[in-house]
Coordinates of C-alpha atoms in Angstrom, one line a residue:
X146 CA 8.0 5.4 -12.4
X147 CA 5.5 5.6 -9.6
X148 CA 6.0 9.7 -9.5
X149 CA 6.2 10.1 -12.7
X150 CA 2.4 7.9 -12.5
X151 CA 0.6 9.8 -9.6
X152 CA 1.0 13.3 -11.7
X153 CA -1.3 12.0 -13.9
X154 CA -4.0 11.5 -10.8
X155 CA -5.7 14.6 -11.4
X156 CA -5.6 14.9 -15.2
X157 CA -7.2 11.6 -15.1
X158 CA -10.0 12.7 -12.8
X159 CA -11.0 15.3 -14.5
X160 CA -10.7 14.1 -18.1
X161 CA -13.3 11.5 -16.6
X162 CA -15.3 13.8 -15.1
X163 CA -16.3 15.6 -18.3
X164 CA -15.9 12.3 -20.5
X165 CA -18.8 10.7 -17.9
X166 CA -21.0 13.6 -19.7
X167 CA -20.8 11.5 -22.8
X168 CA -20.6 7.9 -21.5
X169 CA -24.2 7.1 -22.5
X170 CA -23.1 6.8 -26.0
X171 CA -20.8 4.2 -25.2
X172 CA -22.0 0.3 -24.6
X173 CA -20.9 -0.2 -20.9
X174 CA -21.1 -2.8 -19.0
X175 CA -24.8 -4.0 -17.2
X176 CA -25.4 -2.5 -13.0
X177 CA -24.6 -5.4 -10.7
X178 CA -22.3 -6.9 -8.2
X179 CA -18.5 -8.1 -8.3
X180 CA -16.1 -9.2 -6.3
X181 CA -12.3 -9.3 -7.3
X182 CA -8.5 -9.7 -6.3
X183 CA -5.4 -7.3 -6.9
X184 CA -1.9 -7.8 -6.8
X185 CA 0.7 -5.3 -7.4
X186 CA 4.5 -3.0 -6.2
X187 CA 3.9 -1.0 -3.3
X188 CA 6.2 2.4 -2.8
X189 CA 5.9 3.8 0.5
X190 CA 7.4 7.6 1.3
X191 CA 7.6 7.2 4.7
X192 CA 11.1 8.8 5.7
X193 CA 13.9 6.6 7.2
X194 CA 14.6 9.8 9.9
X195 CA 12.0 8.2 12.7
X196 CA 13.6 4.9 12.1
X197 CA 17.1 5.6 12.8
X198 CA 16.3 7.7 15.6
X199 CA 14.2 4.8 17.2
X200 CA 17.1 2.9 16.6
X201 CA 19.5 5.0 18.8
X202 CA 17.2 5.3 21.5
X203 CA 16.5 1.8 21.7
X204 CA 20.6 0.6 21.9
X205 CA 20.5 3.3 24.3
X206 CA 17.7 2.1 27.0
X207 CA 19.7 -1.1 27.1
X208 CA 22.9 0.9 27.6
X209 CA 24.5 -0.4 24.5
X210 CA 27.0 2.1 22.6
X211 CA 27.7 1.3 18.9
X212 CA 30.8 2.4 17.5
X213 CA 30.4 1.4 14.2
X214 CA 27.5 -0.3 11.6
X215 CA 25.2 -0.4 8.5
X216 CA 21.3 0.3 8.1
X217 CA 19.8 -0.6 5.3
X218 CA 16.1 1.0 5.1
X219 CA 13.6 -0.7 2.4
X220 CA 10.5 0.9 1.4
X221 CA 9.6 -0.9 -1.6
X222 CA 7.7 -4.1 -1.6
X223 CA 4.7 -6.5 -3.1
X224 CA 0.9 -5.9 -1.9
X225 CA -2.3 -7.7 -2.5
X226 CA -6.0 -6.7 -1.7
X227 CA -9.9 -8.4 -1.9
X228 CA -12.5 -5.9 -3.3
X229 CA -16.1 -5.7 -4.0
X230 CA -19.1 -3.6 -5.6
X231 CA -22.0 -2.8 -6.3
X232 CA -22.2 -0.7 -10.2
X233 CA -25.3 1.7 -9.8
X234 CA -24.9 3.2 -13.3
X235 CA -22.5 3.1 -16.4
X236 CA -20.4 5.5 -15.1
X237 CA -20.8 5.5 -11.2
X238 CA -19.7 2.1 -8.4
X239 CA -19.3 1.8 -5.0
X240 CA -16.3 0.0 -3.7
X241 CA -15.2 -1.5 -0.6
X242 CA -11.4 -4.0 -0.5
X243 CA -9.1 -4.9 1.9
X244 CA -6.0 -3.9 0.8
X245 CA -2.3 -5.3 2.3
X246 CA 0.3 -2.5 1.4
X247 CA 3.5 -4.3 2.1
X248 CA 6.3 -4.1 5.0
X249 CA 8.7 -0.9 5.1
X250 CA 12.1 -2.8 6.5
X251 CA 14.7 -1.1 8.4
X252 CA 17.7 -3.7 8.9
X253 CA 20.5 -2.1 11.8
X254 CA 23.9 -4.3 12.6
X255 CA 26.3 -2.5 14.9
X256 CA 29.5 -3.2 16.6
X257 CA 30.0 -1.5 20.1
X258 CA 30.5 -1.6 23.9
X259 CA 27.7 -3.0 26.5
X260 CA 29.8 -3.1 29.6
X261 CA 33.2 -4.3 29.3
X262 CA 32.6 -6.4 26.2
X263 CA 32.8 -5.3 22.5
X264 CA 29.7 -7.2 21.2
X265 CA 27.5 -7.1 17.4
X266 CA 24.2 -6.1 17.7
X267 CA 21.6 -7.0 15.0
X268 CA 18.1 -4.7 15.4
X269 CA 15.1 -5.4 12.7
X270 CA 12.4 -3.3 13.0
X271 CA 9.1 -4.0 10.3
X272 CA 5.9 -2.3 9.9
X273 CA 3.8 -3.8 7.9
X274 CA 0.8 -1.6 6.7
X275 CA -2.9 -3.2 5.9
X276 CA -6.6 -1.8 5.8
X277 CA -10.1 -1.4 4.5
X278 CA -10.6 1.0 1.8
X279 CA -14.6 2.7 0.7
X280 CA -14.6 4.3 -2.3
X281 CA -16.5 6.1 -5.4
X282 CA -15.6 5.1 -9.3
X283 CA -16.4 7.6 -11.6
X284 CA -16.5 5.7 -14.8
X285 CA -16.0 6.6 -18.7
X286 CA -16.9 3.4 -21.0
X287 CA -14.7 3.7 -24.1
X288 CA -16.3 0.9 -26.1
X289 CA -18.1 -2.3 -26.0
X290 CA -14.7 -4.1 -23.8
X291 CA -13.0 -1.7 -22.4
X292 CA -13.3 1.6 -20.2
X293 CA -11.7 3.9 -18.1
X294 CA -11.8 5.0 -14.7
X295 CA -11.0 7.2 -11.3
X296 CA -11.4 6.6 -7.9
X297 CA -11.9 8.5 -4.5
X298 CA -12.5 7.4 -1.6
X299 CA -11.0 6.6 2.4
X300 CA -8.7 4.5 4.0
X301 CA -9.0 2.7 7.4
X302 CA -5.2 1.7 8.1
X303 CA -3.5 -0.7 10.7
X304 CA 0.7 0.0 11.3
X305 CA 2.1 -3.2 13.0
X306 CA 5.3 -1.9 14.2
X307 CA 7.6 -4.7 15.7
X308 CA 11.1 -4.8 16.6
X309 CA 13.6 -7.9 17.0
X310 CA 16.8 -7.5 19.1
X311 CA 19.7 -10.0 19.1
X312 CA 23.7 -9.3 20.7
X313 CA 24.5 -13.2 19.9
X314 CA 23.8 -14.0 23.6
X315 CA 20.0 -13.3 24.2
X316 CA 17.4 -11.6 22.3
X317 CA 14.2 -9.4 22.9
X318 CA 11.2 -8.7 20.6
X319 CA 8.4 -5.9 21.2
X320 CA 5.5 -5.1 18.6
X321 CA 2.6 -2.9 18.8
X322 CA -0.3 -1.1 16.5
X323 CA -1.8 1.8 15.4
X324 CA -4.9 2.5 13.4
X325 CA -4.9 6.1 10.5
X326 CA -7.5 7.2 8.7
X327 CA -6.4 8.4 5.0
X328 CA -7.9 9.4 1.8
X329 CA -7.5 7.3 -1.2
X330 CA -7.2 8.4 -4.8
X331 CA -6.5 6.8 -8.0
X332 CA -6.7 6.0 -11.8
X333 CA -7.0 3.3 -14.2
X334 CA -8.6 1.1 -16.7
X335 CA -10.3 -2.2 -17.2
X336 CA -10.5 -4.9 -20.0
X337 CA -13.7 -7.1 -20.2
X338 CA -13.6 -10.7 -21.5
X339 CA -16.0 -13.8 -21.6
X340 CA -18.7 -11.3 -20.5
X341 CA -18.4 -11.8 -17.4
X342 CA -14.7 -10.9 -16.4
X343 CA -12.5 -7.7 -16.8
X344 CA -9.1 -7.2 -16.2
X345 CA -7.7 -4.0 -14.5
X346 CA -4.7 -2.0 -14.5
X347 CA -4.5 0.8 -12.2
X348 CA -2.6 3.2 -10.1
X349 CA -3.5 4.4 -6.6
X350 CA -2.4 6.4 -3.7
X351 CA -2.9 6.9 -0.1
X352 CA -2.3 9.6 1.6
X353 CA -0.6 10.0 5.0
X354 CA -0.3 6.4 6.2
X355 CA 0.5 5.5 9.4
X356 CA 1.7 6.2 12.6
X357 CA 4.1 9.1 14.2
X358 CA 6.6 6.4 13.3
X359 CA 5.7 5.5 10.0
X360 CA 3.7 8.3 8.3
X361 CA 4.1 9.0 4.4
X362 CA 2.4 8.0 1.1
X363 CA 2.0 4.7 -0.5
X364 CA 1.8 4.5 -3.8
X365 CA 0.5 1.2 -5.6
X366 CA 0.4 -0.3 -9.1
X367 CA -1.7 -2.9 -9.1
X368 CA -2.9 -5.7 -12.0
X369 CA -6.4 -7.1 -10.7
X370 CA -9.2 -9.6 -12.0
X371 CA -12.9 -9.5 -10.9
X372 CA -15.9 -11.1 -11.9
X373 CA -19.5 -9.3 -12.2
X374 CA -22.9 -11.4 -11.2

């Protein structure tokens, strides 16, 4: 669905960019500030490759051999985010949100040798992705209520990488972080009510997320709900 979604993007951009031409004969909303809260499924391309090779290395500094196991990698997960704005015009905002994109899951149990013993290992490694986003609306006001809209901008990301080791003896835990910068893109539309709210439906994309680890797309659909003062 998400795929199917993001070929739209740039269709939608630039059907906005010429409908913008003709926004002044639409009633849009008033210039002024809002603040607002998403929620939404987050689908992240990062591939499971770097994951399973991590994996191996890691069994491998403590000198543990598997000899057999399952992985299961998960990529798919609920987000949230915080955003705000300033609307110059009818048909141009400026946006800035904090945005949590989920955790991508990698879950390893193996059965092999460390030493003499046969022993079952369990290793779960999480990132979990989060950031502040800036970006520029280009807006098409379809009638009094409602209106559509696309979005550019840039992402500041976090990656908290962390990993949890347990043989059923002892365990061990390590984490660490990196920071990517990534631009943002994205398409939607909003529904005004009591004035002073509007609902949104919208679909974004970052590009190149993450760490050496961790680096792919994240694609979002998110419903949100903002107020304008």
């Amino acid at each position: 669905m998400l795929q199917k979604i993001s070929r739209t993007v740039a269709l939608a951009a630039g059907c906005l960019a010429l409908g913008c031409l003709a926004a002044a004969d639409a009633i849009a909303a008033e210039p002024g500030f809002y603040v607002g809260v998403s929620y939404g499924q987050i689908d992240n391309s990062v591939a499971r490759a770097p994951y399973d090779a991590l994996t191996a290395d890691i069994y491998d500094s403590f000198d543990f051999v598997p000899t057999s196991g399952s992985t299961r990698f998960d990529v798919k997960d609920k987000g949230y985010g915080f955003f705000g704005g300033y609307r110059f015009f009818p048909w141009l905002a400026l946006e800035g949100s904090y945005m949590s994109l989920g955790t991508v899951r990698h879950r390893d149990r193996s059965e092999g040798v460390f030493g003499e013993e046969i022993q079952t290992w369990n290793q779960n490694m999480d990132t979990r992705i989060s950031g502040m986003a800036l970006s520029a609306l280009g807006i098409l006001p379809v009638s009094y209520r409602f209106e559509l809209y696309a979005r550019a901008g840039v992402l500041f990301a976090t990656n908290r990488d962390s990993v949890f080791i347990t043989n059923g003896v002892g365990s061990s835990k390590a984490s660490g972080s990196e920071g990517s910068t990534g631009l943002l893109a994205g398409a939607g539309g909003s529904f005004t009510f009591l004035e002073i709210y509007s609902a949104r439906l919208e679909y974004q994309r970052a590009f190149d997320v993450g760490s050496d680890l961790s680096k792919g797309d994240v694609d979002m659909v998110t419903f949100g709900i903002s107020v304008t003062f």
